[in-house]
């Protein structure tokens, strides 16, 4: 990972245009090719970013100090440097991934054993399918044979949708798996997360922990 702290302005040109005026900012350039621009607030969320695959070109000559990031759709992130305050590179290696709590880990195990919960005709490929950016909880195929990546959470929030989005971008580059669609599965899914998932073509699935464990509802039933 390369960390650059610089006084810069940023312009985005693509489906829309956006401009960040000159200010001190942190620029993160990750090994996966992504570039993100951060301020000293907004928690983890960047001001602007370019998801991989993309290329970064640092200008020379008349264009010295102008960095241009271009993605496969031709969208551009143009960073105009005024002063670089810090520039360092660090080798982080492959991340072992998030260690899930007991409930999430058990949900994953139960759903893998009862993969038909997702729909009739689903078959399991494997649990913890490893990728370069971490393991996909469950990789399976639907009744039509399409590959499906499943991200499992106890509580489904926006960061879980973002995580699944990154997995799908990577998996869809593999010709042996593509096309790959996603399912965001959780005991509870926040409305904002559901909206984001729907916008990105990701299905949402509510998981009943007790039903997966085979525990009957103790409420009285007529039938």
CSV table of C-alpha atoms in Angstrom, one decimal:
chain,number,residue,atom,x,y,z
A,1,UNK,CA,0.0,0.0,0.0
A,2,UNK,CA,1.2,3.5,-0.9
A,3,UNK,CA,0.3,6.4,1.4
A,4,UNK,CA,0.5,9.9,0.1
A,5,UNK,CA,-0.4,13.0,2.1
A,6,UNK,CA,-0.6,16.0,-0.2
A,7,UNK,CA,-2.2,19.4,-0.8
A,8,UNK,CA,-4.1,18.7,-3.9
A,9,UNK,CA,-7.3,19.2,-5.9
A,10,UNK,CA,-9.3,16.4,-7.4
A,11,UNK,CA,-11.6,16.2,-10.4
A,12,UNK,CA,-13.8,13.3,-11.4
A,13,UNK,CA,-15.0,12.9,-15.0
A,14,UNK,CA,-17.3,10.0,-15.9
A,15,UNK,CA,-21.1,9.5,-15.6
A,16,UNK,CA,-21.1,12.8,-13.8
A,17,UNK,CA,-18.5,15.4,-12.9
A,18,UNK,CA,-17.2,16.4,-9.4
A,19,UNK,CA,-14.6,18.7,-8.1
A,20,UNK,CA,-12.7,18.8,-4.7
A,21,UNK,CA,-10.9,22.1,-4.2
A,22,UNK,CA,-7.4,22.3,-3.0
A,23,UNK,CA,-6.8,21.0,0.5
A,24,UNK,CA,-4.5,18.6,2.4
A,25,UNK,CA,-5.7,15.0,1.8
A,26,UNK,CA,-4.6,11.4,2.2
A,27,UNK,CA,-4.3,9.3,-1.0
A,28,UNK,CA,-4.4,5.5,-0.6
A,29,UNK,CA,-3.1,3.4,-3.5
A,30,UNK,CA,-3.7,-0.3,-2.7
A,31,UNK,CA,-2.1,-3.4,-4.2
A,32,UNK,CA,-5.5,-4.3,-5.8
A,33,UNK,CA,-5.2,-1.1,-8.0
A,34,UNK,CA,-7.8,0.9,-6.2
A,35,UNK,CA,-7.2,4.6,-5.4
A,36,UNK,CA,-9.1,6.5,-2.8
A,37,UNK,CA,-9.0,10.1,-1.5
A,38,UNK,CA,-9.6,10.8,2.2
A,39,UNK,CA,-10.0,13.8,4.4
A,40,UNK,CA,-9.5,13.9,8.2
A,41,UNK,CA,-13.1,13.2,8.9
A,42,UNK,CA,-16.0,11.0,7.5
A,43,UNK,CA,-14.7,8.0,9.3
A,44,UNK,CA,-13.7,5.3,6.8
A,45,UNK,CA,-15.6,6.7,3.8
A,46,UNK,CA,-13.4,8.4,1.1
A,47,UNK,CA,-14.2,11.7,-0.6
A,48,UNK,CA,-13.7,10.1,-4.0
A,49,UNK,CA,-12.3,6.8,-5.2
A,50,UNK,CA,-11.7,4.5,-8.2
A,51,UNK,CA,-12.3,0.8,-7.8
A,52,UNK,CA,-10.1,-1.8,-9.5
A,53,UNK,CA,-9.2,-2.6,-12.2
A,54,UNK,CA,-7.8,0.8,-12.9
A,55,UNK,CA,-4.4,2.4,-13.8
A,56,UNK,CA,-2.6,5.3,-12.3
A,57,UNK,CA,-0.3,7.5,-14.4
A,58,UNK,CA,1.9,10.2,-12.8
A,59,UNK,CA,2.4,13.0,-15.2
A,60,UNK,CA,5.8,14.2,-16.4
A,61,UNK,CA,7.1,17.4,-18.1
A,62,UNK,CA,4.2,19.9,-18.6
A,63,UNK,CA,1.9,17.4,-16.7
A,64,UNK,CA,4.2,16.9,-13.8
A,65,UNK,CA,2.2,16.8,-10.6
A,66,UNK,CA,-0.9,15.6,-12.3
A,67,UNK,CA,-1.9,12.1,-11.5
A,68,UNK,CA,-4.6,10.5,-13.7
A,69,UNK,CA,-6.5,7.3,-12.7
A,70,UNK,CA,-8.5,5.6,-15.4
A,71,UNK,CA,-10.8,2.6,-14.9
A,72,UNK,CA,-12.0,0.1,-17.5
A,73,UNK,CA,-15.1,2.2,-18.3
A,74,UNK,CA,-12.9,5.2,-19.2
A,75,UNK,CA,-13.9,7.2,-16.2
A,76,UNK,CA,-11.1,9.5,-14.8
A,77,UNK,CA,-9.9,10.7,-11.5
A,78,UNK,CA,-7.5,13.6,-12.0
A,79,UNK,CA,-5.4,14.5,-8.9
A,80,UNK,CA,-3.5,17.8,-9.2
A,81,UNK,CA,-0.7,17.9,-6.7
A,82,UNK,CA,0.5,21.2,-5.2
A,83,UNK,CA,2.7,19.9,-2.5
A,84,UNK,CA,3.5,16.4,-1.4
A,85,UNK,CA,4.0,16.2,2.4
A,86,UNK,CA,4.5,12.4,2.8
A,87,UNK,CA,5.0,9.5,0.4
A,88,UNK,CA,5.7,6.0,1.7
A,89,UNK,CA,5.0,2.4,0.5
A,90,UNK,CA,4.3,-0.5,2.8
A,91,UNK,CA,3.9,-4.2,2.0
A,92,UNK,CA,0.9,-5.6,4.0
A,93,UNK,CA,0.7,-9.0,2.3
A,94,UNK,CA,-2.5,-11.0,2.0
A,95,UNK,CA,-5.0,-10.2,4.7
A,96,UNK,CA,-6.4,-13.3,6.6
A,97,UNK,CA,-9.9,-11.8,6.5
A,98,UNK,CA,-12.4,-10.8,9.1
A,99,UNK,CA,-12.9,-13.4,11.9
A,100,UNK,CA,-16.6,-13.8,12.3
A,101,UNK,CA,-18.3,-14.1,15.7
A,102,UNK,CA,-19.8,-17.4,16.8
A,103,UNK,CA,-23.2,-16.7,15.3
A,104,UNK,CA,-22.0,-15.7,11.9
A,105,UNK,CA,-19.6,-18.7,11.7
A,106,UNK,CA,-22.4,-21.0,12.7
A,107,UNK,CA,-24.8,-19.4,10.2
A,108,UNK,CA,-22.3,-20.1,7.5
A,109,UNK,CA,-21.9,-23.7,8.5
A,110,UNK,CA,-25.6,-24.3,8.8
A,111,UNK,CA,-26.4,-22.6,5.4
A,112,UNK,CA,-23.7,-24.6,3.7
A,113,UNK,CA,-25.3,-27.8,5.1
A,114,UNK,CA,-28.8,-26.5,4.1
A,115,UNK,CA,-27.9,-24.7,0.8
A,116,UNK,CA,-31.4,-25.4,-0.5
A,117,UNK,CA,-32.6,-22.6,1.9
A,118,UNK,CA,-31.5,-20.2,-0.9
A,119,UNK,CA,-33.7,-21.9,-3.4
A,120,UNK,CA,-34.6,-25.2,-5.0
A,121,UNK,CA,-31.8,-26.7,-7.0
A,122,UNK,CA,-28.9,-24.8,-5.3
A,123,UNK,CA,-25.7,-26.8,-4.9
A,124,UNK,CA,-22.6,-26.0,-2.8
A,125,UNK,CA,-19.3,-25.4,-4.4
A,126,UNK,CA,-17.5,-24.7,-1.2
A,127,UNK,CA,-17.3,-22.7,2.0
A,128,UNK,CA,-14.7,-20.0,2.6
A,129,UNK,CA,-13.8,-19.8,-1.1
A,130,UNK,CA,-10.4,-18.0,-1.1
A,131,UNK,CA,-9.7,-15.0,-3.2
A,132,UNK,CA,-6.8,-12.5,-3.3
A,133,UNK,CA,-8.8,-10.1,-1.0
A,134,UNK,CA,-10.2,-12.7,1.4
A,135,UNK,CA,-12.6,-15.6,1.6
A,136,UNK,CA,-16.1,-15.6,0.2
A,137,UNK,CA,-18.4,-17.1,2.8
A,138,UNK,CA,-20.2,-19.5,0.4
A,139,UNK,CA,-19.8,-20.1,-3.3
A,140,UNK,CA,-22.6,-22.1,-4.9
A,141,UNK,CA,-24.6,-22.6,-8.0
A,142,UNK,CA,-28.3,-22.0,-8.6
A,143,UNK,CA,-30.7,-24.3,-10.4
A,144,UNK,CA,-29.7,-22.8,-13.8
A,145,UNK,CA,-26.0,-23.5,-13.0
A,146,UNK,CA,-25.0,-19.8,-12.5
A,147,UNK,CA,-22.3,-19.2,-9.9
A,148,UNK,CA,-23.5,-17.4,-6.7
A,149,UNK,CA,-21.4,-15.7,-4.1
A,150,UNK,CA,-23.0,-15.5,-0.6
A,151,UNK,CA,-21.9,-13.0,2.1
A,152,UNK,CA,-23.3,-13.9,5.5
A,153,UNK,CA,-23.7,-11.4,8.4
A,154,UNK,CA,-25.6,-11.5,11.7
A,155,UNK,CA,-26.7,-7.9,11.1
A,156,UNK,CA,-26.6,-6.8,7.4
A,157,UNK,CA,-25.2,-3.3,7.0
A,158,UNK,CA,-23.8,-1.2,4.1
A,159,UNK,CA,-20.2,-2.3,4.8
A,160,UNK,CA,-21.3,-6.0,4.2
A,161,UNK,CA,-22.7,-5.0,0.8
A,162,UNK,CA,-19.5,-3.2,-0.1
A,163,UNK,CA,-17.5,-6.3,0.9
A,164,UNK,CA,-19.6,-8.5,-1.3
A,165,UNK,CA,-19.4,-6.0,-4.2
A,166,UNK,CA,-15.6,-6.3,-4.1
A,167,UNK,CA,-15.7,-10.1,-4.1
A,168,UNK,CA,-18.1,-10.0,-7.1
A,169,UNK,CA,-15.8,-7.6,-9.1
A,170,UNK,CA,-12.9,-10.1,-8.5
A,171,UNK,CA,-14.9,-13.3,-9.1
A,172,UNK,CA,-16.4,-12.0,-12.4
A,173,UNK,CA,-12.9,-11.7,-13.8
A,174,UNK,CA,-12.5,-15.5,-13.6
A,175,UNK,CA,-13.8,-17.0,-16.9
A,176,UNK,CA,-14.4,-20.4,-15.1
A,177,UNK,CA,-16.9,-18.8,-12.7
A,178,UNK,CA,-18.4,-15.8,-14.5
A,179,UNK,CA,-21.0,-14.6,-14.6
A,180,UNK,CA,-21.3,-14.5,-10.8
A,181,UNK,CA,-24.2,-12.9,-8.9
A,182,UNK,CA,-24.4,-12.1,-5.2
A,183,UNK,CA,-26.7,-12.9,-2.3
A,184,UNK,CA,-26.4,-10.8,0.9
A,185,UNK,CA,-27.7,-13.0,3.7
A,186,UNK,CA,-28.3,-12.0,7.3
A,187,UNK,CA,-30.6,-12.4,10.3
A,188,UNK,CA,-31.5,-8.7,9.9
A,189,UNK,CA,-30.8,-6.4,7.0
A,190,UNK,CA,-30.8,-2.6,7.5
A,191,UNK,CA,-33.0,-0.7,5.0
A,192,UNK,CA,-30.0,1.3,3.7
A,193,UNK,CA,-28.1,-1.9,3.0
A,194,UNK,CA,-31.0,-3.4,1.2
A,195,UNK,CA,-31.4,-0.3,-1.0
A,196,UNK,CA,-27.6,-0.4,-1.9
A,197,UNK,CA,-27.7,-4.2,-2.6
A,198,UNK,CA,-30.7,-3.8,-4.9
A,199,UNK,CA,-29.1,-1.0,-6.7
A,200,UNK,CA,-26.1,-3.2,-7.4
A,201,UNK,CA,-28.1,-6.2,-8.5
A,202,UNK,CA,-27.4,-8.2,-5.3
A,203,UNK,CA,-30.3,-10.3,-3.8
A,204,UNK,CA,-31.1,-10.1,-0.1
A,205,UNK,CA,-32.0,-13.1,2.0
A,206,UNK,CA,-33.1,-13.1,5.6
A,207,UNK,CA,-31.8,-16.1,7.6
A,208,UNK,CA,-33.8,-17.7,10.4
A,209,UNK,CA,-31.1,-19.0,12.8
A,210,UNK,CA,-33.5,-21.3,14.7
A,211,UNK,CA,-35.0,-22.7,11.5
A,212,UNK,CA,-31.5,-23.5,10.1
A,213,UNK,CA,-30.7,-25.3,13.4
A,214,UNK,CA,-34.0,-27.3,13.1
A,215,UNK,CA,-35.6,-25.7,16.2
A,216,UNK,CA,-39.3,-25.5,15.9
A,217,UNK,CA,-41.2,-22.3,16.9
A,218,UNK,CA,-42.7,-22.9,20.3
A,219,UNK,CA,-45.7,-20.8,19.6
A,220,UNK,CA,-49.0,-22.6,19.3
A,221,UNK,CA,-50.1,-23.4,15.8
A,222,UNK,CA,-53.5,-24.5,14.4
A,223,UNK,CA,-51.8,-26.5,11.6
